[in-house]
Coordinates of C-alpha atoms and ligand atoms in Angstrom, one line a residue:
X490 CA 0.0 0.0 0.0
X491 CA 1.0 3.2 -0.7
X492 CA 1.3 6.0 2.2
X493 CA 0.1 9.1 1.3
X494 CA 3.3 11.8 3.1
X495 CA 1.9 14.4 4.7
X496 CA 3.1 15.0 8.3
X497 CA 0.7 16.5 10.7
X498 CA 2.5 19.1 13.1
X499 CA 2.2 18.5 16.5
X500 CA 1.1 22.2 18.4
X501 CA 4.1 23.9 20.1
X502 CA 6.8 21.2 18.6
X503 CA 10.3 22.1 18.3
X504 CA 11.8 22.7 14.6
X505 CA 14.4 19.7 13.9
X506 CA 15.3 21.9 11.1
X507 CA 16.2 25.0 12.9
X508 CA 19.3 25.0 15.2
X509 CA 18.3 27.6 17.7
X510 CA 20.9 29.7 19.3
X511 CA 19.7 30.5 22.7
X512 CA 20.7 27.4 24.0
X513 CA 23.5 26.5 26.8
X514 CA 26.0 23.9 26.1
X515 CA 24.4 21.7 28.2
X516 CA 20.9 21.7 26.1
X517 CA 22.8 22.0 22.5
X518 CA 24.9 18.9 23.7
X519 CA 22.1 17.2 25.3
X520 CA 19.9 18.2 22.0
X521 CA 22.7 16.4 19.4
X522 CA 23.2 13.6 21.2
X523 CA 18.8 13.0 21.5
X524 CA 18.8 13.6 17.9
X525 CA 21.6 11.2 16.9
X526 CA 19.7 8.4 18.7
X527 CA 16.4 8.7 18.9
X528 CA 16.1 10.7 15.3
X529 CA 12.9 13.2 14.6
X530 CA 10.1 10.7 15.2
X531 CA 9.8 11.6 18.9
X532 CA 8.2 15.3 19.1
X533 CA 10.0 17.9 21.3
X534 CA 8.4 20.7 23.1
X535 CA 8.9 24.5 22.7
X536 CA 11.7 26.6 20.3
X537 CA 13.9 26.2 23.2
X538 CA 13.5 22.5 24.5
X539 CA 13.2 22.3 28.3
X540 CA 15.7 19.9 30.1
X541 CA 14.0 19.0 33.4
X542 CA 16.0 17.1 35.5
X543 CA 13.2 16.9 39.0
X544 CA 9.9 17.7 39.7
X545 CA 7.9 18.3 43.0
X546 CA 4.2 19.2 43.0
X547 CA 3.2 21.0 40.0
X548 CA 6.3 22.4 39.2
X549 CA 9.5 20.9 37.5
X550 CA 12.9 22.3 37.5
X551 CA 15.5 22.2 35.1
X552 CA 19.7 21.2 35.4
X553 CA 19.8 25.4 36.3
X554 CA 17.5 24.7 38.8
X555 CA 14.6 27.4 37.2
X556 CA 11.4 26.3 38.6
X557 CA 8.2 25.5 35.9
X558 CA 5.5 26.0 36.7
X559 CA 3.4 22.6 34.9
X560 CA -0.1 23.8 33.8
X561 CA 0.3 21.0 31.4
X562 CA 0.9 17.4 33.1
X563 CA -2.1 14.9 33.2
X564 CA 0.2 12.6 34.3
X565 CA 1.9 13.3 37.4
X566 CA -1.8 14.1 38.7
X567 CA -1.2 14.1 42.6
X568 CA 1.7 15.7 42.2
X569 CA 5.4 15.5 40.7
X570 CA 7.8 13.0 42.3
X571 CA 4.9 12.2 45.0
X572 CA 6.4 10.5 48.2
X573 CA 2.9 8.5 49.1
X574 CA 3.4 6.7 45.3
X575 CA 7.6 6.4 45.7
X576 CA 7.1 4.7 48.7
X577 CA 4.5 2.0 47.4
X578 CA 7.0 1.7 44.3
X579 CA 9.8 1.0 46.2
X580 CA 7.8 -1.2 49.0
X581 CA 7.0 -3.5 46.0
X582 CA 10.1 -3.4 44.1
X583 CA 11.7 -5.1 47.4
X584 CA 8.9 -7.6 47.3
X585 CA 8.4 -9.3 44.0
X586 CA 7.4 -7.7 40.5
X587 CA 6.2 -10.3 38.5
X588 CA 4.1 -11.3 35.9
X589 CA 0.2 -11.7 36.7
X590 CA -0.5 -15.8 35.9
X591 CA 0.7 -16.3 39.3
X592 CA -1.9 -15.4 41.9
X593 CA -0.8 -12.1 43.1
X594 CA -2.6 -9.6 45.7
X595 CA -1.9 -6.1 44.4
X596 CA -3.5 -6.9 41.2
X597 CA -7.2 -8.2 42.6
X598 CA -6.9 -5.4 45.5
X599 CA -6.6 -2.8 42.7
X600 CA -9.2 -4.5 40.3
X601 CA -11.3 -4.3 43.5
X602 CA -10.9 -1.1 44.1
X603 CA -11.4 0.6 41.1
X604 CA -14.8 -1.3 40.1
X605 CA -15.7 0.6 43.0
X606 CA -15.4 4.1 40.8
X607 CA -18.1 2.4 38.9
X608 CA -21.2 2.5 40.7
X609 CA -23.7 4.4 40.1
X610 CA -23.6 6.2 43.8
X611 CA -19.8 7.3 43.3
X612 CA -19.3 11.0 42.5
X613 CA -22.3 13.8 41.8
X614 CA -24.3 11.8 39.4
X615 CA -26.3 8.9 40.1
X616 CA -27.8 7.2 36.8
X617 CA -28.8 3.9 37.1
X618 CA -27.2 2.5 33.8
X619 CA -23.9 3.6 35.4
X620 CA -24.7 -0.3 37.2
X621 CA -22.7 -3.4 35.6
X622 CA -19.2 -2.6 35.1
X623 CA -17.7 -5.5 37.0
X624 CA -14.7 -6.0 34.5
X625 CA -11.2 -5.2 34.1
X626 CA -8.2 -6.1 32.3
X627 CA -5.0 -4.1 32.8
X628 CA -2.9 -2.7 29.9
X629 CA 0.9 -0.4 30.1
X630 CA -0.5 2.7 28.3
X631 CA -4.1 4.5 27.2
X632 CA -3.5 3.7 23.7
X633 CA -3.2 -0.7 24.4
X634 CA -6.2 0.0 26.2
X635 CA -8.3 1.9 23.4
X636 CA -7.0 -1.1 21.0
X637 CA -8.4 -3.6 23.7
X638 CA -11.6 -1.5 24.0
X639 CA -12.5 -2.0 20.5
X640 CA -11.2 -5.9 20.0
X641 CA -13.9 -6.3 22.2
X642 CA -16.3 -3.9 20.9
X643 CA -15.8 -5.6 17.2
X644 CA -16.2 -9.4 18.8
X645 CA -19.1 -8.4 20.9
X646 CA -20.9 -6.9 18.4
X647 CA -20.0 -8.9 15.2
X648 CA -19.5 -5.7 13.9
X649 CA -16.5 -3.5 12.2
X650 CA -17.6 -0.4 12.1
X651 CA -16.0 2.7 14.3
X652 CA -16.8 6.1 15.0
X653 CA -14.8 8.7 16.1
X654 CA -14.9 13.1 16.0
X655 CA -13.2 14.5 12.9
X656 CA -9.9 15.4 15.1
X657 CA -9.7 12.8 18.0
X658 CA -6.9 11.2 19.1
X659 CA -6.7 7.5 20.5
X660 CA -3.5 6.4 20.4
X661 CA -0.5 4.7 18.6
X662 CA -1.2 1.0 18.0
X663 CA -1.8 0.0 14.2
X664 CA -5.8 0.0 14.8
X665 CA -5.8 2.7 17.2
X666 CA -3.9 5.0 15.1
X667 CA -5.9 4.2 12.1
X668 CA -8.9 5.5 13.8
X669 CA -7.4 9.1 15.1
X670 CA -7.3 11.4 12.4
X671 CA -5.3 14.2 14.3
X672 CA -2.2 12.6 12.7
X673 CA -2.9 13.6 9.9
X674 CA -2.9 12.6 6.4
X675 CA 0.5 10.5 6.4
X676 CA -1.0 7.6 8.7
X677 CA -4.3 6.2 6.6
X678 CA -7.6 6.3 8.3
X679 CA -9.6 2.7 8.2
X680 CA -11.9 2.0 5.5
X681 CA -14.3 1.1 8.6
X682 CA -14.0 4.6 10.2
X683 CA -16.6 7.2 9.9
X684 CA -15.7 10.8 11.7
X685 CA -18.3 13.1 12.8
X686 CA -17.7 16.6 13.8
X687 CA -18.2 18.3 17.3
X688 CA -16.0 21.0 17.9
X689 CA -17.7 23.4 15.5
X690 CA -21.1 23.1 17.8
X691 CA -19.4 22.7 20.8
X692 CA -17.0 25.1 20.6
X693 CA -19.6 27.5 20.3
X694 CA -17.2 29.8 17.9
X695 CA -18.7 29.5 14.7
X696 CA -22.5 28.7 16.1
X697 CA -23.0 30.6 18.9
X698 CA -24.2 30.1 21.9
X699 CA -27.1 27.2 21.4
X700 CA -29.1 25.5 23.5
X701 CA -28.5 22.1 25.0
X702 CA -31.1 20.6 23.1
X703 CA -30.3 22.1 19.6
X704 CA -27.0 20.7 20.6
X705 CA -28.3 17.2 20.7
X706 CA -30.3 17.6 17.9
X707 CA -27.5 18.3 15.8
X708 CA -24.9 15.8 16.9
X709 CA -27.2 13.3 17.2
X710 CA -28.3 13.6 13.5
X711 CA -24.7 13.8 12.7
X712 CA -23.4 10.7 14.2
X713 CA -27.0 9.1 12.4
X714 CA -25.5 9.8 9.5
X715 CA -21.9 7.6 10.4
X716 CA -24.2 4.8 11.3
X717 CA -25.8 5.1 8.0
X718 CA -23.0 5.2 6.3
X719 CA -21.0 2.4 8.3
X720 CA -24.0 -0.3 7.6
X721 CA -24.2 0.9 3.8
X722 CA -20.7 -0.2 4.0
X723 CA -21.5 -3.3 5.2
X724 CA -19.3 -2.8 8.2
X725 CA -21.9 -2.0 10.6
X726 CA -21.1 -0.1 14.1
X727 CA -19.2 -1.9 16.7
X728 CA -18.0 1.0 18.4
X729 CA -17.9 5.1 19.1
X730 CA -15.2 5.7 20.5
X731 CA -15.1 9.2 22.3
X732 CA -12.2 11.2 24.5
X733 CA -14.9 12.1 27.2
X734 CA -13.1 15.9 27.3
X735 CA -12.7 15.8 23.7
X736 CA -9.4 17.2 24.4
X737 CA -7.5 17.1 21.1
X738 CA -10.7 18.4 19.3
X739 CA -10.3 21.8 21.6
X740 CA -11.2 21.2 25.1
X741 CA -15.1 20.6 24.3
X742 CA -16.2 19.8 27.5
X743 CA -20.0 20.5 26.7
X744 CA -23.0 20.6 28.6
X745 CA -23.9 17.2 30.5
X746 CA -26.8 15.1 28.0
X747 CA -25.7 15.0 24.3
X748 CA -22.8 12.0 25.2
X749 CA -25.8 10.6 26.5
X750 CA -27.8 10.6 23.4
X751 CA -25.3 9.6 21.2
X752 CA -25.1 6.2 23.8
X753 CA -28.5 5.4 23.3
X754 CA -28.4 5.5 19.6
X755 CA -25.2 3.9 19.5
X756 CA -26.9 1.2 21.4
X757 CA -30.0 1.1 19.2
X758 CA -27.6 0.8 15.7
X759 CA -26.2 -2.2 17.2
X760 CA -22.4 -0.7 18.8
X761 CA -20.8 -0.1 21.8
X762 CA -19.9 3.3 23.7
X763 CA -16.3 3.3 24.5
X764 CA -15.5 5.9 27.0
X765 CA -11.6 7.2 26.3
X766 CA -11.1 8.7 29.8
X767 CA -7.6 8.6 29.2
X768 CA -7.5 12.3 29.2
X769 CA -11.2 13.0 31.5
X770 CA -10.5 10.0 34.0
X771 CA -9.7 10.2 37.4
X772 CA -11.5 12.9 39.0
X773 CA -10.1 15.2 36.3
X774 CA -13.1 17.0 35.4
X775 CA -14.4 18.0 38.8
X776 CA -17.7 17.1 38.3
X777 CA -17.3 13.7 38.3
X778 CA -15.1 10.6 38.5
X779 CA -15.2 9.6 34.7
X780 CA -15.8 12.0 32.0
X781 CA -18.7 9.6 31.3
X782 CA -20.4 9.8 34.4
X783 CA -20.3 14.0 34.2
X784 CA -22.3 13.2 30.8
X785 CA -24.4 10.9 32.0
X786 CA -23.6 8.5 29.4
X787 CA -24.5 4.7 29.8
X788 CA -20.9 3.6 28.5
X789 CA -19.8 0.2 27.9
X790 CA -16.7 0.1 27.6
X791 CA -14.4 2.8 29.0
X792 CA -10.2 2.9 28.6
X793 CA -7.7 4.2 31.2
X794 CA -4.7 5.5 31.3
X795 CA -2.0 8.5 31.6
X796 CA -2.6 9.8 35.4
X797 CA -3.8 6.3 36.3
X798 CA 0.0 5.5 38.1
X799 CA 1.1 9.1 38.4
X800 CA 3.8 8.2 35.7
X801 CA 4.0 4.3 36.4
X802 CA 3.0 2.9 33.2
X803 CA -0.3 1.5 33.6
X804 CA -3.4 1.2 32.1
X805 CA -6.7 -0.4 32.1
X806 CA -10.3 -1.5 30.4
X807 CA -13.2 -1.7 32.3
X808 CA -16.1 -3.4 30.7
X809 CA -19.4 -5.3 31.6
X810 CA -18.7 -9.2 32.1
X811 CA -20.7 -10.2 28.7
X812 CA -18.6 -7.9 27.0
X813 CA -15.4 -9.4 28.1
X814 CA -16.8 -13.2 28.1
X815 CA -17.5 -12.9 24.3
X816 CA -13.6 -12.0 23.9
X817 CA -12.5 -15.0 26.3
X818 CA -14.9 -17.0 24.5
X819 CA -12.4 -16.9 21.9
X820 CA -9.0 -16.2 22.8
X821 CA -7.2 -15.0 25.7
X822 CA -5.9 -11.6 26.7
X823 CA -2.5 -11.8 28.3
X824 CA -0.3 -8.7 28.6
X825 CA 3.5 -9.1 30.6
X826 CA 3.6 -6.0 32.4
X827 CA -0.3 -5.7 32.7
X828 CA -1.3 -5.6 35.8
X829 CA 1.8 -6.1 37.3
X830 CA 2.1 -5.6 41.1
X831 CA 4.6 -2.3 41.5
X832 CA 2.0 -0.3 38.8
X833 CA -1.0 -1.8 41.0
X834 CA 1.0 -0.1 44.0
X835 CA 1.5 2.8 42.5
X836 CA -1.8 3.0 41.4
X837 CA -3.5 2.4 44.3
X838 CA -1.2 5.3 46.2
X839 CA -3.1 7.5 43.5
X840 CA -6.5 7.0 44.4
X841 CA -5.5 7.6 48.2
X842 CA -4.1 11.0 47.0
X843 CA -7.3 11.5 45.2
X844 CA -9.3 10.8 48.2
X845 CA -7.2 12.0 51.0
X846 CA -6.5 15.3 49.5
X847 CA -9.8 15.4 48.1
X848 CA -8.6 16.2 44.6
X849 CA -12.3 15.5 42.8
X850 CA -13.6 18.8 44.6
X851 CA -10.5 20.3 44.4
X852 CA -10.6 20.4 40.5
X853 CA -13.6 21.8 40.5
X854 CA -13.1 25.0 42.7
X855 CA -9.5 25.5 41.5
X856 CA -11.0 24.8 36.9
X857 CA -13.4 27.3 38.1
X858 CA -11.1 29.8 39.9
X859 CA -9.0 29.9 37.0
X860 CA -11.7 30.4 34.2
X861 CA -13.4 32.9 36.0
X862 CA -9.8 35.0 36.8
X863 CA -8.9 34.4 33.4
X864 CA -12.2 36.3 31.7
X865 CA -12.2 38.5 34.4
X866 CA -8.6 39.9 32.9
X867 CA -9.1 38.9 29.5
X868 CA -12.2 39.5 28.9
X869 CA -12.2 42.8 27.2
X870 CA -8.8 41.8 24.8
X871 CA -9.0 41.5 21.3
X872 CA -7.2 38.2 21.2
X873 CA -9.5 36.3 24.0
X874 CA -12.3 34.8 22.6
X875 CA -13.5 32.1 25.5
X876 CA -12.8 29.7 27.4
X877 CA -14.2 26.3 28.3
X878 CA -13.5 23.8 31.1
X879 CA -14.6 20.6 33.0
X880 CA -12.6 20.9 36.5
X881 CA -8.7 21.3 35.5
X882 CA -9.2 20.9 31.7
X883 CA -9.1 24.3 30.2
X884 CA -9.2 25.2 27.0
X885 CA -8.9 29.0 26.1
X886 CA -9.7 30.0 22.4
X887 CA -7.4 32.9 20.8
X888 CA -7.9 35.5 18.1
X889 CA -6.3 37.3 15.8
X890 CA -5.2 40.6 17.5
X891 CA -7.6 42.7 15.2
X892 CA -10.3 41.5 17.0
X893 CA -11.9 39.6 14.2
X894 CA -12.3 36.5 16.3
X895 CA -10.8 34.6 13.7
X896 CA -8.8 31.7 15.3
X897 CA -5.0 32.2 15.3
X898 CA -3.1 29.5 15.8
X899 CA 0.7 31.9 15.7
X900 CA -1.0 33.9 18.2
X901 CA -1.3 30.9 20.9
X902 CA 1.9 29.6 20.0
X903 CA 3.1 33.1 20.5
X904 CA 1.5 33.3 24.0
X905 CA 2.8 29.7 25.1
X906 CA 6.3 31.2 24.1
X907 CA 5.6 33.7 26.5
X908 CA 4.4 31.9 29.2
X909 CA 7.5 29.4 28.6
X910 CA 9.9 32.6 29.0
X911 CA 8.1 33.4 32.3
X912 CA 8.7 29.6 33.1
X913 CA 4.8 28.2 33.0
X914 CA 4.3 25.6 30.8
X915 CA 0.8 24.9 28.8
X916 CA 0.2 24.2 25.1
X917 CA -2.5 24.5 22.4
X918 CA -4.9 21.8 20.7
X919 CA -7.6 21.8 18.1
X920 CA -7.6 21.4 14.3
X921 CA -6.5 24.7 13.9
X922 CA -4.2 24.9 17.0
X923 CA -5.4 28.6 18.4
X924 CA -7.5 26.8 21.7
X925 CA -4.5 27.4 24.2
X926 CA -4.7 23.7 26.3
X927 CA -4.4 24.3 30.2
X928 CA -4.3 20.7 32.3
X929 CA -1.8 21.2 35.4
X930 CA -1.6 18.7 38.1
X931 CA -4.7 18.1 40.1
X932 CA -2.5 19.2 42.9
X933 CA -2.0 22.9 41.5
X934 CA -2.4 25.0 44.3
X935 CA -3.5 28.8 45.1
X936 CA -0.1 30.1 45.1
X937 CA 0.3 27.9 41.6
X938 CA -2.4 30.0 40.5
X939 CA -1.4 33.2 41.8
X940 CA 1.8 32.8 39.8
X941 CA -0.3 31.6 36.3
X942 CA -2.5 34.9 37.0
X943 CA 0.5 37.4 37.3
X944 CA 1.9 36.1 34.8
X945 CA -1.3 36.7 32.4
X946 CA -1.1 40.0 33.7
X947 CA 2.3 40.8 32.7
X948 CA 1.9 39.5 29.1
X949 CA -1.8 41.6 28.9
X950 CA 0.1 44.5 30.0
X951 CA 2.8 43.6 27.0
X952 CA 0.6 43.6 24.2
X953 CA 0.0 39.7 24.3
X954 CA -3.5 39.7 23.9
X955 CA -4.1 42.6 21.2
Ligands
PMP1135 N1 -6.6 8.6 24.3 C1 -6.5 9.9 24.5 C2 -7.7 10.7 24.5 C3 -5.2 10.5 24.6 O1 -5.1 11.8 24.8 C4 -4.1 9.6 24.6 C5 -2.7 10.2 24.8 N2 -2.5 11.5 24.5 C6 -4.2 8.3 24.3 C7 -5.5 7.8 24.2 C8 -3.1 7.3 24.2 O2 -2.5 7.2 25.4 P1 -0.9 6.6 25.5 O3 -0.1 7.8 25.0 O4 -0.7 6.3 26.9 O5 -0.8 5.4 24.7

């Protein structure tokens, strides 16, 4: 087959083309020698690359010892270097780290454990189809999981056919990758995919403010028309697969109901929901647990991964048992480091953070605390055209400085340059790159956010922001 070239940029990535001078011998040396083994495949952050060498809380430092400030991290969630997760890490490691067909505690205490972030009276929503997840099979990284997710989804169902939004991302395996067109045009989509598009409508940029049921209405008839165009195919729908944040589509957080909707008809054109809370999981939205449960969403499926061992590798599916027996029925799903007992440790000490710090409100008040400062000082500037959020998942849309309100994707780069020189770190999604993308630690504290909001000032006060 031939492969179409056409490399899709990565927002905020460094130029492998461009030598820039501002670096220190250290970084230029450190920059060569990265280069000379791992090539260009791997993208770098920022014009002027960041070497961090520790972390503590939401901040890294780099070899200088200049301390970040990480707006951006979704995977140290309770915090960088966290001693409660270390020390189950290291209590482990001295025990035994093996492979899960022995019997093994850590791996059933976990399973336990999180099954428990499943029912229906966990978090602020209470639906009763939230009932019946009492499955899960553990995976090293979100995008194994999402490749799980819809093996079983396609066995299940007897179906091919998979959905996604026009710019999602799901991952890097062979199938996964085929059904994420954010990379672009050099990795071919699947002839079973069919992409429907969200962020116009819930972006509100190009339709306006609309109500929640117009909303529906429209996405509904929208992903109709995938299911339509799967079974004339003759794939028919085994899946939707949705980022519950819909991060790489522009932060779309939406109103709680349509996620909903599309479940249901999902469910009545034969497929599954699958939930990607790889980005929306664990307690990130504030509202609820799972990025599902905030919609309200009866999910069937839902994938797991990034903040799930504060930088561990680990990841998981959780299903409902038919789901899973219909997979087991014929083969078996074995994965070495799945599961294994220092990532169940380590990912256990997450959820005590979680709870013990109380991180689910906490990303509430502090999402909200930061949206409302931002408008507050941005409100009035030419460049600031909104921002969205579901606890500590921001997105902030920019302008062109005229004012026009057209999206300008060199204006956010421009003010994540900025920030970068005043040491914060964020960075922009979208199709069009101009929706600035704020995720810090769930840790991120009031002074953390004193420091973000001075440092808006400063660049308002420089012209930034038109
Ligand atoms: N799903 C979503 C929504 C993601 O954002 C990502 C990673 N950015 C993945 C899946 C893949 O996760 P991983 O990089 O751990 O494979």
């Amino acid at each position: 087959m031939k492969i179409a070239k056409g490399r899709n940029t990565l927002a905020n990535a460094f130029d492998f083309s461009k030598e820039p001078d501002d670096l220190t011998q250290d970084e230029a040396d450190l920059l060569r020698r990265r280069k000379n083994v791992l090539g260009t495949l791997g993208p770098l952050f920022y014009d002027h690359p960041i070497h961090v060498v520790r972390g503590s809380e939401a901040h890294l430092f780099d070899a200088a010892g200049t301390d970040y400030l990480d707006c951006y991290n979704n995977v140290a969630c309770v915090g960088h270097a966290n001693e409660h997760v270390r020390e189950a890490v290291a209590d482990q490691l001295a025990k035994q780290d093996t492979h899960s067909r022995y019997l093994q505690d850590e791996i059933i205490d976990y399973a336990e454990r999180l099954l428990g972030y499943f029912t229906p009276a966990y978090g602020s929503v209470a639906n009763p189809h939230l009932c019946g997840f009492d499955r899960v099979s553990f995976t090293n990284s979100g995008s194994e999981s999402n490749d799980l997710a819809l093996r079983m989804a396609r066995v299940y169902t007897g179906a091919q056919g998979v959905v996604v939004t026009d710019y999602a991302y799901h991952g890097i395996t062979s199938l996964v990758s085929s059904v994420s067109p954010n990379f672009g045009t050099g990795v071919p989509l699947a002839p079973f995919l069919a992409t429907v598009r969200v962020s116009d409508v819930l972006s509100g940029l190009s339709t306006g403010a609309m109500g929640d049921e117009d909303v529906t209405r429209i996405l509904l008839q929208r992903f109709e028309e995938a299911f339509e165009k799967l079974h004339n195919g003759g794939f028919g729908v085994s899946a939707v697969l949705l980022d519950q944040i819909f991060s790489s589509d522009g932060v779309l957080p939406g109103n709680a109901g349509w996620v909903a909707a599309v479940a249901q008809a999902t469910h009545d054109a034969g497929g599954l929901l699958i939930a990607d809370e790889v980005q929306s999981g664990f307690a990130r939205t504030g509202e609820a647990f799972w990025g599902f449960q905030r919609h309200h969403a009866d999910a069937d499926i839902v994938s797991m991964g990034k903040p799930m061992g504060n930088g561990i590798p680990v990841g998981a599916v959780v299903y409902k048992s038919p789901i899973g027996d219909a997979l087991a029925s014929c083969t078996r799903y074995f994965n070495t480091f799945g599961g294994n007992p220092v990532s169940m440790r380590a990912a256990g000490a997450v959820l005590d953070e979680i709870e013990h710090r109380d991180l689910l409100r906490h990303a509430k008040a502090m999402g909200d605390r930061i949206c409302a400062d931002m408008e507050a000082l941005l409100g009035e500037t030419p460049r600031f055209l909104m921002t969205r959020h579901a606890g500590l998942f921001i997105g902030i849309d920019i302008g062109a400085a005229d004012g026009s309100g057209v999206p300008d994707a060199l204006g956010a780069r421009k003010i994540i340059s900025a920030l970068r020189d005043r040491n914060i770190l964020i960075s922009a999604s979208g199709a069009s790159g101009s929706s600035l993308k704020l995720r810090p630690p769930l840790v991120f504290s009031d002074a953390d956010e004193d420091r973000l909001m001075q440092a808006v000032a400063d660049m308002k006060k420089e012209g930034l922001f038109g």
